[in-house]
PDB file of C-alpha atoms in Angstrom:
ATOM      1  CA  GLU U   1      -3.556   3.179 -12.995  1.00  0.00           C
ATOM      2  CA  PRO U   2      -6.386   1.429 -12.311  1.00  0.00           C
ATOM      3  CA  GLU U   3      -8.904   3.708  -9.466  1.00  0.00           C
ATOM      4  CA  VAL U   4     -12.071   3.720  -7.845  1.00  0.00           C
ATOM      5  CA  THR U   5     -14.781   6.183  -9.547  1.00  0.00           C
ATOM      6  CA  GLN U   6     -18.111   7.175  -7.507  1.00  0.00           C
ATOM      7  CA  THR U   7     -20.661   9.083  -8.709  1.00  0.00           C
ATOM      8  CA  PRO U   8     -22.150  11.989  -8.262  1.00  0.00           C
ATOM      9  CA  SER U   9     -19.711  13.730  -7.223  1.00  0.00           C
ATOM     10  CA  HIS U  10     -22.539  16.124  -5.297  1.00  0.00           C
ATOM     11  CA  GLN U  11     -26.028  14.823  -4.146  1.00  0.00           C
ATOM     12  CA  VAL U  12     -28.465  17.674  -3.259  1.00  0.00           C
ATOM     13  CA  THR U  13     -31.398  16.047  -1.792  1.00  0.00           C
ATOM     14  CA  GLN U  14     -34.454  16.650   0.403  1.00  0.00           C
ATOM     15  CA  MET U  15     -35.151  15.694   3.819  1.00  0.00           C
ATOM     16  CA  GLY U  16     -36.980  12.436   4.077  1.00  0.00           C
ATOM     17  CA  GLN U  17     -36.075  11.701   0.425  1.00  0.00           C
ATOM     18  CA  GLU U  18     -33.908   8.469  -0.699  1.00  0.00           C
ATOM     19  CA  VAL U  19     -30.340   8.866  -2.280  1.00  0.00           C
ATOM     20  CA  ILE U  20     -28.215   6.071  -3.807  1.00  0.00           C
ATOM     21  CA  LEU U  21     -24.753   6.846  -4.111  1.00  0.00           C
ATOM     22  CA  ARG U  22     -22.778   4.590  -6.768  1.00  0.00           C
ATOM     23  CA  CYS U  23     -19.307   3.208  -6.347  1.00  0.00           C
ATOM     24  CA  VAL U  24     -17.188   1.720  -9.156  1.00  0.00           C
ATOM     25  CA  PRO U  25     -14.475  -0.391  -7.485  1.00  0.00           C
ATOM     26  CA  ILE U  26     -11.224  -1.452  -9.131  1.00  0.00           C
ATOM     27  CA  SER U  27     -11.843  -4.568 -11.057  1.00  0.00           C
ATOM     28  CA  ASN U  28      -9.731  -7.271  -9.304  1.00  0.00           C
ATOM     29  CA  HIS U  29     -11.032  -6.328  -5.969  1.00  0.00           C
ATOM     30  CA  LEU U  30     -13.297  -7.895  -3.405  1.00  0.00           C
ATOM     31  CA  TYR U  31     -13.365  -6.066  -0.815  1.00  0.00           C
ATOM     32  CA  PHE U  32     -15.487  -3.134  -0.339  1.00  0.00           C
ATOM     33  CA  TYR U  33     -16.222  -0.099   2.113  1.00  0.00           C
ATOM     34  CA  TRP U  34     -17.962   2.671   2.776  1.00  0.00           C
ATOM     35  CA  TYR U  35     -16.634   5.766   4.935  1.00  0.00           C
ATOM     36  CA  ARG U  36     -18.484   8.847   6.048  1.00  0.00           C
ATOM     37  CA  GLN U  37     -16.846  12.409   6.932  1.00  0.00           C
ATOM     38  CA  ILE U  38     -19.009  14.936   8.162  1.00  0.00           C
ATOM     39  CA  LEU U  39     -17.738  18.194   7.202  1.00  0.00           C
ATOM     40  CA  GLY U  40     -14.625  19.025   9.518  1.00  0.00           C
ATOM     41  CA  GLN U  41     -14.518  15.982  11.047  1.00  0.00           C
ATOM     42  CA  LYS U  42     -12.748  12.417  10.917  1.00  0.00           C
ATOM     43  CA  VAL U  43     -13.439   9.681   8.499  1.00  0.00           C
ATOM     44  CA  GLU U  44     -15.735   7.050  10.220  1.00  0.00           C
ATOM     45  CA  PHE U  45     -16.241   3.483   8.792  1.00  0.00           C
ATOM     46  CA  LEU U  46     -19.445   2.951   7.834  1.00  0.00           C
ATOM     47  CA  VAL U  47     -19.566  -1.269   6.459  1.00  0.00           C
ATOM     48  CA  SER U  48     -17.636  -3.661   4.812  1.00  0.00           C
ATOM     49  CA  PHE U  49     -18.438  -5.942   1.931  1.00  0.00           C
ATOM     50  CA  TYR U  50     -18.081  -9.129   0.839  1.00  0.00           C
ATOM     51  CA  ASN U  51     -18.669 -12.210  -1.069  1.00  0.00           C
ATOM     52  CA  ASN U  52     -22.123 -10.806  -1.447  1.00  0.00           C
ATOM     53  CA  GLU U  53     -22.785  -9.822   2.187  1.00  0.00           C
ATOM     54  CA  ILE U  54     -21.573  -7.484   4.898  1.00  0.00           C
ATOM     55  CA  SER U  55     -19.229  -8.319   6.972  1.00  0.00           C
ATOM     56  CA  GLU U  56     -18.844  -5.320   9.321  1.00  0.00           C
ATOM     57  CA  LYS U  57     -21.018  -2.415   9.890  1.00  0.00           C
ATOM     58  CA  SER U  58     -20.786   0.602  12.627  1.00  0.00           C
ATOM     59  CA  GLU U  59     -23.108   1.905  14.634  1.00  0.00           C
ATOM     60  CA  ILE U  60     -24.176   4.652  12.220  1.00  0.00           C
ATOM     61  CA  PHE U  61     -24.924   2.349   9.766  1.00  0.00           C
ATOM     62  CA  ASP U  62     -28.704   2.005  11.252  1.00  0.00           C
ATOM     63  CA  ASP U  63     -31.787   0.251   9.117  1.00  0.00           C
ATOM     64  CA  GLN U  64     -31.926   3.811   7.142  1.00  0.00           C
ATOM     65  CA  PHE U  65     -28.981   2.284   5.360  1.00  0.00           C
ATOM     66  CA  SER U  66     -28.398  -0.131   3.127  1.00  0.00           C
ATOM     67  CA  VAL U  67     -25.700  -1.391   0.471  1.00  0.00           C
ATOM     68  CA  GLU U  68     -25.463  -3.652  -2.795  1.00  0.00           C
ATOM     69  CA  ARG U  69     -23.802  -4.789  -5.645  1.00  0.00           C
ATOM     70  CA  PRO U  70     -26.414  -5.163  -8.138  1.00  0.00           C
ATOM     71  CA  ASP U  71     -23.830  -6.192 -10.793  1.00  0.00           C
ATOM     72  CA  GLY U  72     -19.956  -7.403 -11.388  1.00  0.00           C
ATOM     73  CA  SER U  73     -19.137  -3.568 -11.146  1.00  0.00           C
ATOM     74  CA  ASN U  74     -21.015  -1.101  -9.081  1.00  0.00           C
ATOM     75  CA  PHE U  75     -21.229  -0.899  -4.938  1.00  0.00           C
ATOM     76  CA  THR U  76     -24.069   1.232  -4.163  1.00  0.00           C
ATOM     77  CA  LEU U  77     -24.933   2.557  -0.628  1.00  0.00           C
ATOM     78  CA  LYS U  78     -28.497   3.411  -0.479  1.00  0.00           C
ATOM     79  CA  ILE U  79     -29.905   5.739   2.287  1.00  0.00           C
ATOM     80  CA  ARG U  80     -33.799   5.245   2.646  1.00  0.00           C
ATOM     81  CA  SER U  81     -34.765   8.360   4.402  1.00  0.00           C
ATOM     82  CA  THR U  82     -32.264  10.879   4.709  1.00  0.00           C
ATOM     83  CA  LYS U  83     -32.244  13.312   7.763  1.00  0.00           C
ATOM     84  CA  LEU U  84     -30.476  16.913   8.279  1.00  0.00           C
ATOM     85  CA  GLU U  85     -27.300  15.136   9.800  1.00  0.00           C
ATOM     86  CA  ASP U  86     -26.483  12.429   6.686  1.00  0.00           C
ATOM     87  CA  SER U  87     -25.455  15.376   5.326  1.00  0.00           C
ATOM     88  CA  ALA U  88     -20.961  14.751   4.920  1.00  0.00           C
ATOM     89  CA  MET U  89     -18.530  13.396   2.318  1.00  0.00           C
ATOM     90  CA  TYR U  90     -19.610   9.599   1.461  1.00  0.00           C
ATOM     91  CA  PHE U  91     -15.933   7.434   0.414  1.00  0.00           C
ATOM     92  CA  CYS U  92     -16.043   4.544  -1.047  1.00  0.00           C
ATOM     93  CA  ALA U  93     -12.738   2.215  -0.915  1.00  0.00           C
ATOM     94  CA  SER U  94     -12.039  -1.653  -1.947  1.00  0.00           C
ATOM     95  CA  ASN U  95      -9.109  -3.599  -1.892  1.00  0.00           C
ATOM     96  CA  SER U  96      -7.731  -7.135  -3.507  1.00  0.00           C
ATOM     97  CA  LEU U  97      -7.521 -10.698  -2.078  1.00  0.00           C
ATOM     98  CA  GLY U  98      -4.094 -10.248  -2.473  1.00  0.00           C
ATOM     99  CA  SER U  99      -3.621  -7.531  -1.020  1.00  0.00           C
ATOM    100  CA  THR U 100      -5.646  -6.312   2.041  1.00  0.00           C
ATOM    101  CA  ASP U 101      -3.436  -4.506   3.403  1.00  0.00           C
ATOM    102  CA  THR U 102      -4.243  -1.212   1.316  1.00  0.00           C
ATOM    103  CA  GLN U 103      -7.695   0.577   0.427  1.00  0.00           C
ATOM    104  CA  TYR U 104      -7.983   2.491  -2.305  1.00  0.00           C
ATOM    105  CA  PHE U 105     -10.393   5.252  -1.762  1.00  0.00           C
ATOM    106  CA  GLY U 106     -12.627   7.264  -4.282  1.00  0.00           C
ATOM    107  CA  PRO U 107     -12.706  10.629  -4.706  1.00  0.00           C
ATOM    108  CA  GLY U 108     -16.161  11.009  -2.329  1.00  0.00           C
ATOM    109  CA  THR U 109     -19.452  11.920  -3.142  1.00  0.00           C
ATOM    110  CA  ARG U 110     -20.634  15.149  -1.083  1.00  0.00           C
ATOM    111  CA  LEU U 111     -24.169  14.597   0.056  1.00  0.00           C
ATOM    112  CA  THR U 112     -26.088  17.404   1.090  1.00  0.00           C
ATOM    113  CA  VAL U 113     -29.476  17.094   3.080  1.00  0.00           C
ATOM    114  CA  LEU U 114     -31.331  20.245   2.766  1.00  0.00           C
TER     115      LEU U 114
ATOM    116  CA  ALA Z   1     -10.719  -2.327  19.487  1.00  0.00           C
ATOM    117  CA  GLN Z   2      -8.726  -0.426  17.486  1.00  0.00           C
ATOM    118  CA  SER Z   3      -8.029   3.348  18.349  1.00  0.00           C
ATOM    119  CA  VAL Z   4      -5.819   6.095  16.831  1.00  0.00           C
ATOM    120  CA  THR Z   5      -5.413   9.433  18.604  1.00  0.00           C
ATOM    121  CA  GLN Z   6      -3.290  12.593  16.986  1.00  0.00           C
ATOM    122  CA  LEU Z   7      -2.222  14.928  19.180  1.00  0.00           C
ATOM    123  CA  ASP Z   8      -2.473  17.951  17.538  1.00  0.00           C
ATOM    124  CA  SER Z   9      -5.580  19.577  15.772  1.00  0.00           C
ATOM    125  CA  GLN Z  10      -3.595  22.039  13.928  1.00  0.00           C
ATOM    126  CA  VAL Z  11       0.409  22.626  13.373  1.00  0.00           C
ATOM    127  CA  PRO Z  12       1.311  25.646  11.580  1.00  0.00           C
ATOM    128  CA  VAL Z  13       5.088  25.831  10.432  1.00  0.00           C
ATOM    129  CA  PHE Z  14       6.908  28.290   7.875  1.00  0.00           C
ATOM    130  CA  GLU Z  15       7.722  27.173   4.716  1.00  0.00           C
ATOM    131  CA  GLU Z  16      11.057  25.023   3.904  1.00  0.00           C
ATOM    132  CA  ALA Z  17      10.799  24.615   7.950  1.00  0.00           C
ATOM    133  CA  PRO Z  18      10.775  20.355   9.318  1.00  0.00           C
ATOM    134  CA  VAL Z  19       7.803  19.565  10.683  1.00  0.00           C
ATOM    135  CA  GLU Z  20       6.701  16.419  12.636  1.00  0.00           C
ATOM    136  CA  LEU Z  21       2.969  15.547  12.964  1.00  0.00           C
ATOM    137  CA  ARG Z  22       1.781  12.707  15.758  1.00  0.00           C
ATOM    138  CA  CYS Z  23       0.441   9.431  15.830  1.00  0.00           C
ATOM    139  CA  ASN Z  24      -0.095   7.399  18.855  1.00  0.00           C
ATOM    140  CA  TYR Z  25      -2.437   4.026  17.910  1.00  0.00           C
ATOM    141  CA  SER Z  26      -3.700   1.055  20.206  1.00  0.00           C
ATOM    142  CA  SER Z  27      -4.368  -2.604  19.260  1.00  0.00           C
ATOM    143  CA  SER Z  28      -4.099  -5.565  20.669  1.00  0.00           C
ATOM    144  CA  VAL Z  29      -2.913  -7.171  16.752  1.00  0.00           C
ATOM    145  CA  SER Z  30      -0.635  -6.480  14.247  1.00  0.00           C
ATOM    146  CA  VAL Z  31      -1.208  -3.636  12.483  1.00  0.00           C
ATOM    147  CA  TYR Z  32      -0.800  -1.959   8.986  1.00  0.00           C
ATOM    148  CA  LEU Z  33       0.201   1.967   9.506  1.00  0.00           C
ATOM    149  CA  PHE Z  34      -1.442   4.824   7.467  1.00  0.00           C
ATOM    150  CA  TRP Z  35      -0.849   8.187   6.540  1.00  0.00           C
ATOM    151  CA  TYR Z  36      -3.181  10.087   4.425  1.00  0.00           C
ATOM    152  CA  VAL Z  37      -3.495  13.603   2.930  1.00  0.00           C
ATOM    153  CA  GLN Z  38      -6.657  15.478   1.873  1.00  0.00           C
ATOM    154  CA  TYR Z  39      -6.097  18.145   0.094  1.00  0.00           C
ATOM    155  CA  PRO Z  40      -9.515  21.206   0.230  1.00  0.00           C
ATOM    156  CA  ASN Z  41     -12.640  19.809  -0.985  1.00  0.00           C
ATOM    157  CA  GLN Z  42     -10.789  16.949  -2.578  1.00  0.00           C
ATOM    158  CA  GLY Z  43     -10.717  12.599  -1.689  1.00  0.00           C
ATOM    159  CA  LEU Z  44      -7.997  11.333   0.291  1.00  0.00           C
ATOM    160  CA  GLN Z  45      -4.618  10.501  -1.069  1.00  0.00           C
ATOM    161  CA  LEU Z  46      -2.216   7.670   0.140  1.00  0.00           C
ATOM    162  CA  LEU Z  47       1.117   9.322   1.400  1.00  0.00           C
ATOM    163  CA  LEU Z  48       2.459   5.657   3.373  1.00  0.00           C
ATOM    164  CA  LYS Z  49       1.923   3.108   5.164  1.00  0.00           C
ATOM    165  CA  TYR Z  50       3.229   0.597   6.983  1.00  0.00           C
ATOM    166  CA  LEU Z  51       3.286  -2.956   7.112  1.00  0.00           C
ATOM    167  CA  SER Z  52       5.982  -5.099   7.848  1.00  0.00           C
ATOM    168  CA  GLY Z  53       9.937  -4.984   7.707  1.00  0.00           C
ATOM    169  CA  SER Z  54      11.943  -1.806   8.631  1.00  0.00           C
ATOM    170  CA  THR Z  55      10.578   0.761  10.738  1.00  0.00           C
ATOM    171  CA  LEU Z  56      11.654   3.971   8.895  1.00  0.00           C
ATOM    172  CA  VAL Z  57       8.727   4.595   5.399  1.00  0.00           C
ATOM    173  CA  LYS Z  58       9.689   6.737   3.041  1.00  0.00           C
ATOM    174  CA  GLY Z  59       6.559   8.045   1.222  1.00  0.00           C
ATOM    175  CA  ILE Z  60       5.409  10.596  -1.457  1.00  0.00           C
ATOM    176  CA  ASN Z  61       6.163  14.505  -1.257  1.00  0.00           C
ATOM    177  CA  GLY Z  62       8.753  13.989   0.571  1.00  0.00           C
ATOM    178  CA  PHE Z  63       7.436  12.234   3.596  1.00  0.00           C
ATOM    179  CA  GLU Z  64       8.364   9.666   6.053  1.00  0.00           C
ATOM    180  CA  ALA Z  65       7.029   7.896   8.949  1.00  0.00           C
ATOM    181  CA  GLU Z  66       8.857   5.900  12.033  1.00  0.00           C
ATOM    182  CA  PHE Z  67       6.897   3.079  13.043  1.00  0.00           C
ATOM    183  CA  ASN Z  68       7.860   2.536  16.958  1.00  0.00           C
ATOM    184  CA  LYS Z  69       6.338  -0.748  18.290  1.00  0.00           C
ATOM    185  CA  SER Z  70       7.367   0.328  21.823  1.00  0.00           C
ATOM    186  CA  GLN Z  71       5.040   3.830  22.508  1.00  0.00           C
ATOM    187  CA  THR Z  72       2.888   2.922  19.810  1.00  0.00           C
ATOM    188  CA  SER Z  73       3.869   5.516  17.318  1.00  0.00           C
ATOM    189  CA  PHE Z  74       3.738   6.409  14.029  1.00  0.00           C
ATOM    190  CA  HIS Z  75       5.123   9.897  13.512  1.00  0.00           C
ATOM    191  CA  LEU Z  76       5.320  11.863  10.252  1.00  0.00           C
ATOM    192  CA  ARG Z  77       8.177  14.078   9.275  1.00  0.00           C
ATOM    193  CA  LYS Z  78       9.062  15.915   6.546  1.00  0.00           C
ATOM    194  CA  PRO Z  79      12.365  17.954   6.817  1.00  0.00           C
ATOM    195  CA  SER Z  80      11.271  20.735   4.693  1.00  0.00           C
ATOM    196  CA  VAL Z  81       7.701  21.761   3.785  1.00  0.00           C
ATOM    197  CA  HIS Z  82       6.595  24.060   1.157  1.00  0.00           C
ATOM    198  CA  ILE Z  83       3.155  25.861   0.776  1.00  0.00           C
ATOM    199  CA  SER Z  84       1.666  23.083  -1.097  1.00  0.00           C
ATOM    200  CA  ASP Z  85       2.127  20.727   1.795  1.00  0.00           C
ATOM    201  CA  THR Z  86      -0.803  22.808   3.334  1.00  0.00           C
ATOM    202  CA  ALA Z  87      -3.481  19.984   3.565  1.00  0.00           C
ATOM    203  CA  GLU Z  88      -5.312  17.923   6.843  1.00  0.00           C
ATOM    204  CA  TYR Z  89      -3.218  14.369   7.461  1.00  0.00           C
ATOM    205  CA  PHE Z  90      -4.721  11.679   8.679  1.00  0.00           C
ATOM    206  CA  CYS Z  91      -3.038   8.768  10.366  1.00  0.00           C
ATOM    207  CA  ALA Z  92      -4.427   5.903  10.271  1.00  0.00           C
ATOM    208  CA  VAL Z  93      -5.013   1.758  11.351  1.00  0.00           C
ATOM    209  CA  SER Z  94      -6.530  -1.594   9.893  1.00  0.00           C
ATOM    210  CA  ASP Z  95      -5.525  -4.858  10.605  1.00  0.00           C
ATOM    211  CA  ARG Z  96      -6.486  -8.689   9.557  1.00  0.00           C
ATOM    212  CA  ALA Z  97      -8.988  -9.192  12.751  1.00  0.00           C
ATOM    213  CA  GLY Z  98     -11.112  -5.844  12.147  1.00  0.00           C
ATOM    214  CA  GLY Z  99     -12.341  -7.367   8.629  1.00  0.00           C
ATOM    215  CA  PHE Z 100      -9.692  -4.816   6.755  1.00  0.00           C
ATOM    216  CA  LYS Z 101     -11.669  -1.847   7.534  1.00  0.00           C
ATOM    217  CA  THR Z 102      -9.610   1.287   7.929  1.00  0.00           C
ATOM    218  CA  ILE Z 103      -9.652   3.460  11.683  1.00  0.00           C
ATOM    219  CA  PHE Z 104      -8.635   7.053  11.286  1.00  0.00           C
ATOM    220  CA  GLY Z 105      -7.159   9.527  13.552  1.00  0.00           C
ATOM    221  CA  ALA Z 106      -9.403  13.311  14.144  1.00  0.00           C
ATOM    222  CA  GLY Z 107      -7.019  14.664  11.557  1.00  0.00           C
ATOM    223  CA  THR Z 108      -3.869  17.406  11.804  1.00  0.00           C
ATOM    224  CA  ARG Z 109      -4.264  20.625   9.950  1.00  0.00           C
ATOM    225  CA  LEU Z 110      -0.549  21.103   8.439  1.00  0.00           C
ATOM    226  CA  PHE Z 111      -0.951  25.279   7.419  1.00  0.00           C
ATOM    227  CA  VAL Z 112       2.093  26.511   5.841  1.00  0.00           C
ATOM    228  CA  LYS Z 113       2.731  30.057   6.208  1.00  0.00           C
ATOM    229  CA  ALA Z 114       5.566  32.097   3.975  1.00  0.00           C
TER     230      ALA Z 114
END
Protein backbone atom coordinates (compact mmCIF):
# COMPACT_ATOMS: atom_id res chain seq x y z
CA GLU A 1 0.00 0.00 0.00
CA PRO A 2 1.43 3.42 -0.91
CA GLU A 3 2.38 5.66 1.99
CA VAL A 4 3.64 9.12 2.78
CA THR A 5 7.26 9.17 3.89
CA GLN A 6 9.15 11.81 5.84
CA THR A 7 12.81 12.46 6.48
CA PRO A 8 14.53 12.77 8.82
CA SER A 9 12.65 11.03 11.59
CA HIS A 10 14.38 13.22 14.17
CA GLN A 11 16.15 16.55 13.63
CA VAL A 12 18.06 18.40 16.32
CA THR A 13 19.09 21.98 15.63
CA GLN A 14 20.33 25.09 17.37
CA MET A 15 18.06 28.06 17.85
CA GLY A 16 18.35 30.45 14.93
CA GLN A 17 19.36 27.79 12.43
CA GLU A 18 17.41 26.94 9.31
CA VAL A 19 15.86 23.50 8.94
CA ILE A 20 14.22 21.76 6.03
CA LEU A 21 11.82 18.92 6.66
CA ARG A 22 11.18 16.65 3.75
CA CYS A 23 8.16 14.67 2.69
CA VAL A 24 7.39 12.39 -0.21
CA PRO A 25 3.60 12.31 -0.69
CA ILE A 26 1.78 9.46 -2.36
CA SER A 27 2.59 9.66 -6.05
CA ASN A 28 -0.83 10.46 -7.59
CA HIS A 29 -1.85 12.90 -4.86
CA LEU A 30 -2.29 16.57 -5.63
CA TYR A 31 -3.05 18.20 -2.26
CA PHE A 32 -0.33 18.49 0.34
CA TYR A 33 -0.34 19.62 3.95
CA TRP A 34 1.86 20.22 6.95
CA TYR A 35 0.67 19.85 10.52
CA ARG A 36 2.41 20.36 13.83
CA GLN A 37 2.02 18.68 17.20
CA ILE A 38 3.76 20.20 20.18
CA LEU A 39 4.49 17.54 22.81
CA GLY A 40 1.36 16.66 24.73
CA GLN A 41 -0.89 18.89 22.63
CA LYS A 42 -3.23 18.46 19.72
CA VAL A 43 -2.32 18.30 16.06
CA GLU A 44 -2.53 21.75 14.44
CA PHE A 45 -2.92 22.64 10.79
CA LEU A 46 -0.08 24.73 9.34
CA VAL A 47 -0.53 24.96 5.58
CA SER A 48 -2.14 23.37 2.55
CA PHE A 49 -0.63 23.38 -0.94
CA TYR A 50 -2.21 22.71 -4.30
CA ASN A 51 -1.23 23.43 -7.88
CA ASN A 52 2.16 24.74 -6.81
CA GLU A 53 0.86 27.36 -4.45
CA ILE A 54 -0.35 27.74 -0.90
CA SER A 55 -4.13 27.36 -0.76
CA GLU A 56 -4.52 28.06 2.94
CA LYS A 57 -2.34 28.73 5.96
CA SER A 58 -2.91 29.12 9.66
CA GLU A 59 -1.78 31.87 12.01
CA ILE A 60 1.12 29.68 13.06
CA PHE A 61 2.51 29.71 9.52
CA ASP A 62 4.28 33.07 9.69
CA ASP A 63 7.10 34.48 7.57
CA GLN A 64 9.59 32.10 9.16
CA PHE A 65 7.90 29.20 7.40
CA SER A 66 7.84 28.33 3.73
CA VAL A 67 6.85 25.33 1.66
CA GLU A 68 8.03 24.13 -1.68
CA ARG A 69 7.57 21.33 -4.13
CA PRO A 70 11.00 21.44 -5.75
CA ASP A 71 10.43 18.47 -8.03
CA GLY A 72 7.72 15.99 -8.88
CA SER A 73 8.02 13.98 -5.71
CA ASN A 74 9.22 16.02 -2.72
CA PHE A 75 7.29 18.48 -0.57
CA THR A 76 9.37 20.46 1.90
CA LEU A 77 8.76 22.65 4.93
CA LYS A 78 11.47 25.20 5.69
CA ILE A 79 11.80 27.05 8.97
CA ARG A 80 14.15 29.93 8.34
CA SER A 81 15.30 30.78 11.87
CA THR A 82 14.16 28.22 14.40
CA LYS A 83 12.92 29.15 17.85
CA LEU A 84 12.66 26.99 20.94
CA GLU A 85 8.89 26.92 20.54
CA ASP A 86 9.22 25.33 17.09
CA SER A 87 10.14 22.09 18.83
CA ALA A 88 7.37 19.70 17.84
CA MET A 89 6.44 16.73 15.71
CA TYR A 90 5.75 17.80 12.15
CA PHE A 91 3.42 15.69 10.03
CA CYS A 92 3.09 15.80 6.29
CA ALA A 93 -0.16 14.65 4.66
CA SER A 94 -1.56 14.32 1.17
CA ASN A 95 -4.75 13.38 -0.62
CA SER A 96 -5.81 12.88 -4.19
CA LEU A 97 -8.13 14.89 -6.37
CA GLY A 98 -10.55 12.03 -6.61
CA SER A 99 -10.54 11.29 -2.91
CA THR A 100 -10.33 14.57 -1.11
CA ASP A 101 -12.02 13.20 1.95
CA THR A 102 -9.14 11.30 3.48
CA GLN A 103 -5.69 12.61 4.12
CA TYR A 104 -2.85 10.16 4.43
CA PHE A 105 -0.36 11.14 7.11
CA GLY A 106 3.34 10.48 7.19
CA PRO A 107 5.07 9.15 10.30
CA GLY A 108 6.31 12.59 11.31
CA THR A 109 9.60 14.36 11.92
CA ARG A 110 10.44 15.22 15.50
CA LEU A 111 12.16 18.62 15.54
CA THR A 112 14.11 19.54 18.65
CA VAL A 113 15.41 23.11 18.89
CA LEU A 114 18.10 23.66 21.51
CA ALA B 1 -15.44 27.82 11.26
CA GLN B 2 -14.98 24.22 12.21
CA SER B 3 -14.10 23.06 15.69
CA VAL B 4 -13.87 19.77 17.51
CA THR B 5 -14.38 19.17 21.22
CA GLN B 6 -13.29 15.99 22.89
CA LEU B 7 -15.03 15.96 26.21
CA ASP B 8 -12.61 13.75 28.12
CA SER B 9 -8.88 14.32 28.27
CA GLN B 10 -8.25 10.93 29.89
CA VAL B 11 -10.31 7.77 30.10
CA PRO B 12 -9.07 4.96 32.34
CA VAL B 13 -10.79 1.62 31.84
CA PHE B 14 -10.21 -1.99 32.79
CA GLU B 15 -9.31 -4.57 30.18
CA GLU B 16 -12.31 -6.23 28.50
CA ALA B 17 -14.63 -3.42 29.60
CA PRO B 18 -16.51 -1.33 27.03
CA VAL B 19 -15.40 2.22 26.31
CA GLU B 20 -16.84 5.34 24.71
CA LEU B 21 -14.74 8.34 23.74
CA ARG B 22 -16.85 11.40 23.17
CA CYS B 23 -16.52 13.93 20.38
CA ASN B 24 -18.64 16.91 19.39
CA TYR B 25 -18.04 19.10 16.39
CA SER B 26 -19.28 22.35 14.97
CA SER B 27 -19.37 23.33 11.34
CA SER B 28 -21.60 25.38 9.11
CA VAL B 29 -21.46 22.90 6.24
CA SER B 30 -21.54 19.18 5.69
CA VAL B 31 -18.48 17.58 7.15
CA TYR B 32 -16.31 14.55 7.00
CA LEU B 33 -15.50 13.08 10.40
CA PHE B 34 -12.55 10.97 11.45
CA TRP B 35 -11.01 9.20 14.38
CA TYR B 36 -7.24 8.76 14.49
CA VAL B 37 -5.14 6.80 16.96
CA GLN B 38 -1.62 7.70 17.99
CA TYR B 39 0.50 5.18 19.86
CA PRO B 40 3.41 6.50 21.93
CA ASN B 41 6.12 8.07 19.77
CA GLN B 42 4.34 7.15 16.57
CA GLY B 43 2.38 8.90 13.83
CA LEU B 44 -1.34 9.11 13.20
CA GLN B 45 -3.28 6.06 12.10
CA LEU B 46 -6.79 6.37 10.70
CA LEU B 47 -9.26 4.29 12.72
CA LEU B 48 -12.43 5.11 10.81
CA LYS B 49 -14.20 7.85 8.92
CA TYR B 50 -17.70 9.09 8.18
CA LEU B 51 -18.35 10.65 4.80
CA SER B 52 -22.04 10.01 4.16
CA GLY B 53 -24.62 7.23 4.27
CA SER B 54 -24.98 4.91 7.23
CA THR B 55 -24.47 6.73 10.50
CA LEU B 56 -22.77 3.75 12.13
CA VAL B 57 -19.23 3.40 10.91
CA LYS B 58 -17.00 0.45 11.62
CA GLY B 59 -13.24 0.78 11.69
CA ILE B 60 -10.13 -1.17 12.44
CA ASN B 61 -9.28 -2.93 15.71
CA GLY B 62 -12.96 -3.44 16.60
CA PHE B 63 -13.79 0.26 16.95
CA GLU B 64 -16.97 1.85 15.68
CA ALA B 65 -18.46 5.32 15.76
CA GLU B 66 -21.90 6.78 15.33
CA PHE B 67 -22.61 10.04 13.56
CA ASN B 68 -25.45 11.98 15.14
CA LYS B 69 -26.25 15.06 13.12
CA SER B 70 -28.84 16.49 15.53
CA GLN B 71 -26.41 16.30 18.43
CA THR B 72 -23.37 17.10 16.26
CA SER B 73 -21.56 14.18 17.81
CA PHE B 74 -19.31 11.40 16.58
CA HIS B 75 -18.57 9.21 19.60
CA LEU B 76 -16.12 6.33 19.34
CA ARG B 77 -16.91 2.98 20.96
CA LYS B 78 -15.41 -0.40 21.52
CA PRO B 79 -17.30 -3.20 23.31
CA SER B 80 -14.21 -4.79 24.88
CA VAL B 81 -10.82 -3.09 25.11
CA HIS B 82 -7.36 -4.62 25.28
CA ILE B 83 -4.18 -3.40 26.93
CA SER B 84 -2.86 -2.71 23.44
CA ASP B 85 -5.57 -0.10 22.89
CA THR B 86 -3.78 2.24 25.27
CA ALA B 87 -3.07 5.29 23.13
CA GLU B 88 -4.13 8.83 22.31
CA TYR B 89 -7.29 9.13 20.23
CA PHE B 90 -8.05 12.19 18.13
CA CYS B 91 -11.39 13.13 16.66
CA ALA B 92 -11.12 15.29 13.55
CA VAL B 93 -13.27 17.09 10.99
CA SER B 94 -12.74 18.41 7.51
CA ASP B 95 -14.94 19.88 4.83
CA ARG B 96 -14.64 21.07 1.28
CA ALA B 97 -15.22 24.67 2.27
CA GLY B 98 -12.24 24.41 4.58
CA GLY B 99 -9.95 23.52 1.72
CA PHE B 100 -9.83 19.92 2.88
CA LYS B 101 -7.62 20.71 5.84
CA THR B 102 -8.28 18.63 8.94
CA ILE B 103 -9.10 20.17 12.29
CA PHE B 104 -8.25 18.00 15.26
CA GLY B 105 -9.66 17.79 18.75
CA ALA B 106 -7.39 17.99 21.77
CA GLY B 107 -7.25 14.21 22.08
CA THR B 108 -8.37 11.65 24.63
CA ARG B 109 -5.83 9.44 26.32
CA LEU B 110 -7.26 5.95 26.70
CA PHE B 111 -5.51 4.02 29.45
CA VAL B 112 -6.43 0.34 29.68
CA LYS B 113 -5.61 -1.31 32.99
CA ALA B 114 -5.17 -5.03 33.63
